[in-house]
Tab-separated table of C-alpha atoms in Angstrom:
chain	number	residue	atom	x	y	z
A	1	MET	CA	0.079	-0.302	-0.075
A	2	GLN	CA	2.683	2.598	1.116
A	3	LEU	CA	4.544	1.317	-2.257
A	4	PHE	CA	1.705	2.530	-4.139
A	5	GLN	CA	1.041	5.670	-2.717
A	6	SER	CA	4.708	6.557	-3.203
A	7	SER	CA	4.114	5.488	-6.890
A	8	ASN	CA	0.915	7.648	-7.154
A	9	SER	CA	3.039	10.620	-5.624
A	10	VAL	CA	5.817	10.106	-8.144
A	11	PHE	CA	3.028	10.017	-10.875
A	12	GLN	CA	1.323	13.565	-9.801
A	13	ALA	CA	4.564	15.230	-9.254
A	14	THR	CA	5.548	14.032	-12.860
A	15	ARG	CA	2.500	14.904	-14.305
A	16	LYS	CA	2.437	18.599	-12.601
A	17	GLY	CA	6.384	18.845	-13.988
A	18	LEU	CA	5.247	17.783	-17.620
A	19	TRP	CA	2.249	20.368	-17.444
A	20	LYS	CA	4.614	22.917	-16.096
A	21	LEU	CA	7.009	22.275	-18.876
A	22	HIS	CA	4.172	22.396	-21.660
A	23	ARG	CA	3.211	25.838	-20.463
A	24	LEU	CA	6.662	27.127	-20.451
A	25	CYS	CA	7.165	25.694	-24.078
A	26	VAL	CA	3.946	27.542	-25.063
A	27	LEU	CA	5.194	31.020	-23.562
A	28	ALA	CA	8.567	30.550	-25.613
A	29	ALA	CA	6.845	29.911	-28.567
A	30	ILE	CA	4.659	32.985	-28.221
A	31	THR	CA	7.395	34.988	-27.142
A	32	PHE	CA	9.462	34.062	-30.071
A	33	ALA	CA	6.686	34.379	-32.574
A	34	ALA	CA	5.757	37.883	-31.396
A	35	PRO	CA	8.724	39.797	-32.981
A	36	MET	CA	7.937	37.929	-36.359
A	37	HIS	CA	4.182	38.858	-36.202
A	38	ALA	CA	5.130	42.401	-34.864
A	39	ALA	CA	7.803	42.877	-37.930
A	40	GLN	CA	5.013	41.781	-40.394
A	41	ALA	CA	2.590	43.906	-38.961
A	42	ASP	CA	4.650	46.790	-38.646
A	43	CYS	CA	5.738	46.664	-42.134
A	44	GLY	CA	3.289	49.156	-43.485
A	45	SER	CA	1.434	50.385	-46.365
A	46	PHE	CA	2.880	51.783	-49.752
A	47	GLN	CA	2.101	53.126	-52.899
A	48	LEU	CA	3.641	50.936	-55.790
A	49	ALA	CA	3.807	51.602	-59.372
A	50	PHE	CA	3.542	49.386	-62.256
A	51	TYR	CA	4.668	49.916	-65.852
A	52	GLU	CA	3.371	47.698	-68.951
A	53	LEU	CA	6.106	45.747	-70.398
A	54	GLY	CA	5.594	42.462	-72.376
A	55	ALA	CA	5.340	39.511	-69.869
A	56	LEU	CA	5.897	41.591	-66.715
A	57	TYR	CA	2.708	43.291	-66.442
A	58	PHE	CA	0.133	43.622	-69.188
A	59	LYS	CA	-3.652	44.066	-69.701
A	60	THR	CA	-5.772	40.899	-70.033
A	61	PRO	CA	-8.587	40.457	-72.633
A	62	GLN	CA	-10.939	40.644	-69.583
A	63	GLY	CA	-9.543	44.186	-68.465
A	64	GLY	CA	-7.571	43.205	-65.745
A	65	TYR	CA	-3.804	43.059	-65.533
A	66	ALA	CA	-1.296	40.030	-65.085
A	67	GLY	CA	2.280	39.290	-65.498
A	68	ILE	CA	5.433	38.492	-63.552
A	69	ASP	CA	5.796	41.867	-61.485
A	70	LYS	CA	2.129	41.381	-60.647
A	71	ASP	CA	2.369	38.040	-59.277
A	72	VAL	CA	5.813	38.659	-57.254
A	73	VAL	CA	4.351	41.745	-55.757
A	74	ASP	CA	0.918	39.707	-54.479
A	75	GLU	CA	3.023	36.996	-53.373
A	76	LEU	CA	5.642	39.011	-51.232
A	77	SER	CA	2.392	40.981	-49.906
A	78	LYS	CA	1.115	37.528	-48.732
A	79	ARG	CA	4.331	36.292	-47.059
A	80	SER	CA	5.584	39.639	-45.674
A	81	GLY	CA	2.265	41.263	-44.376
A	82	CYS	CA	3.220	44.592	-46.427
A	83	GLN	CA	0.516	46.330	-48.118
A	84	PHE	CA	0.725	47.783	-51.525
A	85	GLN	CA	-1.414	50.570	-53.232
A	86	THR	CA	-0.691	50.029	-56.692
A	87	VAL	CA	-0.792	52.475	-59.699
A	88	LEU	CA	-0.008	52.290	-63.395
A	89	GLU	CA	2.614	54.666	-64.510
A	90	SER	CA	4.885	55.377	-67.508
A	91	ARG	CA	8.487	54.307	-66.589
A	92	VAL	CA	9.406	58.149	-67.122
A	93	ARG	CA	7.192	59.424	-64.593
A	94	ILE	CA	7.984	56.553	-62.415
A	95	TRP	CA	11.648	57.072	-62.101
A	96	HIS	CA	11.168	60.852	-61.850
A	97	GLN	CA	8.923	60.165	-58.841
A	98	MET	CA	11.184	58.061	-57.336
A	99	SER	CA	14.196	60.673	-57.438
A	100	GLN	CA	12.029	63.051	-56.128
A	101	GLN	CA	10.967	60.775	-53.372
A	102	THR	CA	7.237	61.093	-53.867
A	103	LEU	CA	6.591	57.221	-54.811
A	104	ASP	CA	7.484	54.296	-52.336
A	105	VAL	CA	8.200	51.078	-54.592
A	106	THR	CA	8.100	50.223	-58.293
A	107	VAL	CA	9.295	46.913	-59.753
A	108	SER	CA	11.858	45.211	-62.079
A	109	GLY	CA	14.325	48.289	-61.901
A	110	ILE	CA	17.980	48.212	-63.040
A	111	ALA	CA	20.359	49.821	-60.293
A	112	THR	CA	22.828	52.470	-61.393
A	113	PRO	CA	24.960	54.779	-59.261
A	114	GLU	CA	22.841	57.708	-59.885
A	115	ARG	CA	19.682	55.532	-58.836
A	116	GLU	CA	21.518	54.022	-55.895
A	117	LYS	CA	21.271	57.493	-54.073
A	118	PHE	CA	17.581	57.876	-53.706
A	119	ALA	CA	16.687	53.902	-53.997
A	120	ARG	CA	17.494	50.390	-52.574
A	121	PHE	CA	17.069	47.594	-54.789
A	122	ILE	CA	16.151	43.768	-53.953
A	123	PRO	CA	16.743	41.685	-57.285
A	124	TYR	CA	14.378	38.872	-58.216
A	125	PHE	CA	15.132	38.015	-61.844
A	126	THR	CA	18.242	38.372	-64.141
A	127	THR	CA	18.389	38.390	-68.051
A	128	ARG	CA	19.601	40.912	-70.811
A	129	ASN	CA	18.473	42.581	-73.768
A	130	PHE	CA	18.459	41.511	-77.505
A	131	LEU	CA	18.707	43.980	-80.606
A	132	LEU	CA	15.860	43.262	-82.820
A	133	LEU	CA	16.895	44.588	-86.202
A	134	SER	CA	14.708	44.903	-89.260
A	135	SER	CA	14.871	42.063	-91.642
A	136	SER	CA	15.624	44.287	-94.622
A	137	ALA	CA	18.785	46.160	-93.086
A	138	PRO	CA	22.181	45.148	-94.451
A	139	ALA	CA	24.306	42.067	-93.286
A	140	ARG	CA	26.827	44.744	-92.250
A	141	ALA	CA	24.535	46.073	-89.473
A	142	HIS	CA	24.293	42.603	-87.816
A	143	SER	CA	27.499	43.982	-85.426
A	144	PRO	CA	27.606	46.944	-83.116
A	145	GLU	CA	30.078	48.270	-84.850
A	146	GLY	CA	28.743	47.751	-88.251
A	147	PHE	CA	25.339	49.528	-87.236
A	148	LEU	CA	26.928	52.603	-86.344
A	149	SER	CA	28.838	52.511	-89.792
A	150	GLU	CA	25.661	52.874	-91.500
A	151	PRO	CA	24.406	56.386	-90.953
A	152	ASN	CA	20.747	56.097	-92.090
A	153	LEU	CA	19.767	53.093	-89.480
A	154	ARG	CA	18.181	54.311	-86.304
A	155	VAL	CA	17.225	52.655	-83.016
A	156	ALA	CA	14.170	53.165	-80.471
A	157	VAL	CA	14.350	52.854	-77.240
A	158	VAL	CA	12.089	53.394	-73.936
A	159	LYS	CA	13.163	56.975	-72.431
A	160	SER	CA	15.029	56.310	-68.848
A	161	PHE	CA	15.507	52.276	-69.515
A	162	ARG	CA	19.129	51.122	-69.049
A	163	HIS	CA	20.164	48.186	-71.067
A	164	GLY	CA	23.638	46.898	-69.695
A	165	ALA	CA	27.290	48.294	-70.369
A	166	LEU	CA	27.462	47.063	-73.931
A	167	TYR	CA	24.352	48.752	-75.156
A	168	ASP	CA	24.440	51.789	-73.147
A	169	THR	CA	27.811	52.300	-74.804
A	170	TRP	CA	26.540	51.681	-78.026
A	171	LEU	CA	23.425	53.837	-77.677
A	172	ALA	CA	25.434	56.967	-76.405
A	173	LYS	CA	27.527	56.974	-79.768
A	174	LEU	CA	24.374	56.709	-81.853
A	175	ARG	CA	22.429	59.633	-79.405
A	176	GLU	CA	25.869	62.033	-80.521
A	177	GLN	CA	24.685	61.376	-84.055
A	178	ASN	CA	20.857	61.683	-83.301
A	179	ARG	CA	20.064	58.244	-84.165
A	180	VAL	CA	18.271	57.318	-81.159
A	181	GLU	CA	14.310	57.819	-81.019
A	182	GLU	CA	13.053	57.642	-77.427
A	183	ALA	CA	9.513	56.829	-76.508
A	184	ALA	CA	7.440	56.689	-73.440
A	185	ASP	CA	7.039	53.048	-73.199
A	186	PHE	CA	7.800	49.714	-74.846
A	187	ASP	CA	4.604	49.636	-77.062
A	188	SER	CA	5.332	53.081	-78.645
A	189	VAL	CA	8.804	51.587	-79.212
A	190	VAL	CA	7.338	48.816	-81.131
A	191	ARG	CA	4.942	51.068	-83.065
A	192	LEU	CA	8.008	53.251	-84.250
A	193	PHE	CA	9.588	49.972	-85.557
A	194	MET	CA	5.986	48.921	-87.549
A	195	ALA	CA	5.887	52.411	-88.956
A	196	LYS	CA	9.398	52.129	-90.089
A	197	ARG	CA	10.846	55.294	-88.509
A	198	VAL	CA	13.388	53.238	-86.847
A	199	ASP	CA	15.358	49.991	-88.142
A	200	ALA	CA	15.892	48.461	-84.649
A	201	PHE	CA	14.857	48.180	-80.949
A	202	LEU	CA	15.911	46.510	-77.940
A	203	ALA	CA	13.886	43.909	-75.896
A	204	LEU	CA	14.066	41.776	-73.108
A	205	PRO	CA	13.022	38.087	-73.459
A	206	THR	CA	10.012	38.535	-71.357
A	207	SER	CA	9.126	41.242	-74.017
A	208	LEU	CA	10.576	39.321	-76.978
A	209	GLU	CA	8.332	36.081	-76.576
A	210	PRO	CA	4.886	37.684	-76.966
A	211	LEU	CA	6.267	39.547	-80.046
A	212	ARG	CA	7.356	36.154	-81.693
A	213	ARG	CA	3.540	35.099	-81.174
A	214	LYS	CA	2.559	38.098	-83.696
A	215	GLU	CA	2.840	38.930	-87.085
A	216	LEU	CA	5.594	41.298	-86.563
A	217	ALA	CA	7.889	38.255	-85.882
A	218	ASN	CA	8.726	37.963	-89.517
A	219	SER	CA	9.871	41.537	-89.608
A	220	PHE	CA	12.816	41.375	-87.524
A	221	ILE	CA	15.708	39.303	-86.561
A	222	VAL	CA	17.234	38.535	-82.836
A	223	LEU	CA	20.871	39.601	-82.465
A	224	ASP	CA	22.316	38.682	-79.360
A	225	TRP	CA	25.290	41.112	-78.834
A	226	ALA	CA	26.112	40.594	-74.807
A	227	PRO	CA	25.566	36.899	-74.420
A	228	SER	CA	27.670	37.049	-71.079
A	229	GLU	CA	26.084	40.506	-69.727
A	230	GLU	CA	23.473	39.602	-67.276
A	231	VAL	CA	21.336	42.461	-66.038
A	232	ARG	CA	19.731	42.116	-62.573
A	233	HIS	CA	16.017	43.410	-62.197
A	234	GLY	CA	14.345	44.108	-58.741
A	235	LEU	CA	12.159	45.625	-56.473
A	236	VAL	CA	13.023	49.412	-56.110
A	237	LEU	CA	12.656	50.828	-52.682
A	238	SER	CA	12.542	54.624	-51.903
A	239	ARG	CA	15.734	55.189	-49.405
A	240	ASN	CA	13.407	58.195	-47.643
A	241	ARG	CA	9.744	56.580	-47.789
A	242	VAL	CA	10.664	52.770	-46.905
A	243	SER	CA	12.314	51.902	-43.481
A	244	LEU	CA	15.320	49.583	-43.574
A	245	PRO	CA	13.170	46.998	-41.323
A	246	ALA	CA	10.563	46.938	-44.018
A	247	MET	CA	13.231	46.683	-46.649
A	248	GLU	CA	15.158	43.970	-45.051
A	249	LEU	CA	11.848	42.029	-44.404
A	250	MET	CA	10.891	42.165	-48.220
A	251	ARG	CA	14.633	41.091	-49.032
A	252	ARG	CA	14.340	37.858	-46.832
A	253	GLU	CA	10.875	36.968	-48.384
A	254	ILE	CA	12.275	37.610	-51.807
A	255	ARG	CA	15.120	35.296	-51.188
A	256	ASN	CA	12.659	32.660	-49.714
A	257	MET	CA	10.645	32.818	-52.846
A	258	HIS	CA	13.711	32.068	-55.110
A	259	ASP	CA	15.000	29.347	-52.484
A	260	ASP	CA	11.606	27.568	-52.488
A	261	GLY	CA	11.073	27.755	-56.210
A	262	THR	CA	8.107	30.115	-56.135
A	263	LEU	CA	9.860	32.668	-58.517
A	264	GLU	CA	10.679	29.955	-60.968
A	265	LYS	CA	7.085	28.875	-61.118
A	266	ILE	CA	5.644	32.413	-61.734
A	267	PHE	CA	8.234	32.844	-64.529
A	268	ALA	CA	7.230	29.805	-66.277
A	269	ARG	CA	3.690	30.799	-65.880
A	270	TYR	CA	4.383	33.559	-68.575
A	271	VAL	CA	7.526	32.674	-70.479
A	272	GLY	CA	7.518	28.811	-70.092
A	273	ALA	CA	9.784	26.565	-68.247
A	274	GLU	CA	12.822	26.898	-70.251
A	275	GLN	CA	13.221	30.451	-70.426
A	276	ALA	CA	12.304	30.618	-66.614
A	277	LYS	CA	15.727	28.889	-65.778
A	278	HIS	CA	17.311	31.468	-67.403
A	279	LEU	CA	16.051	34.196	-65.513
A	280	LEU	CA	16.636	32.809	-62.092
A	281	LEU	CA	19.364	34.721	-60.285
A	282	LYS	CA	22.674	33.017	-59.717
A	283	THR	CA	22.847	34.487	-56.154
A	284	THR	CA	20.374	36.239	-54.215
A	285	GLU	CA	23.111	38.158	-52.228
């Protein structure tokens, strides 16, 4: 009988100990979870500007919008708790607003020393530009030097776009000869080409794929002048309007989206599985 009472006492003590341990574990979980929840709740609400460009952001037949940039922003908002009030703008107005610190966030931007004075960048895909040259252009124009040597040939670009070191240097030489037409958006660039006002224009694979599915595809050849030049595109955050903690939270979630395959799935949705692999960042640092 004494042995039974002793055993029962041990059992009661053990049960109380386990219950106390359980309560401590729950409290610890709440304690450690609280900062994460607070960080997400404190992320805030930001005005974000999209711009139309190929598979990155486009109007659907139903009247809404879709694309890589939209899906990335939607997923980022879901994961981080950050809220984005979105508007549609031209790329020229976007960069002006970012430089004047009147816009919080924009998408798929390229970092330059000038831009990094007023913005921080979180890359989420990498790619490079291709030159789309008129099929009727002389064969000599199939190289950068050859195009420069043909004084009647002109090229169109989107105003304020950056295209990578090789193309930007080449364009600077053409600008000195007044051979560059600048338009407000990519659709306007394509219209200049279709109207034969220019002989070439630059396009990313995300813009090139939709063009290949149109009748326009037979009017140009695709030249890859910078095969080793990869340009990183990313979320652009105002240095004055987006806090460092919010920026770091967004950076962490973009990295997680890369690591768990979410970004690749988004890319494949719009440009196919093969091209999606080429858009993936080699490193998220």
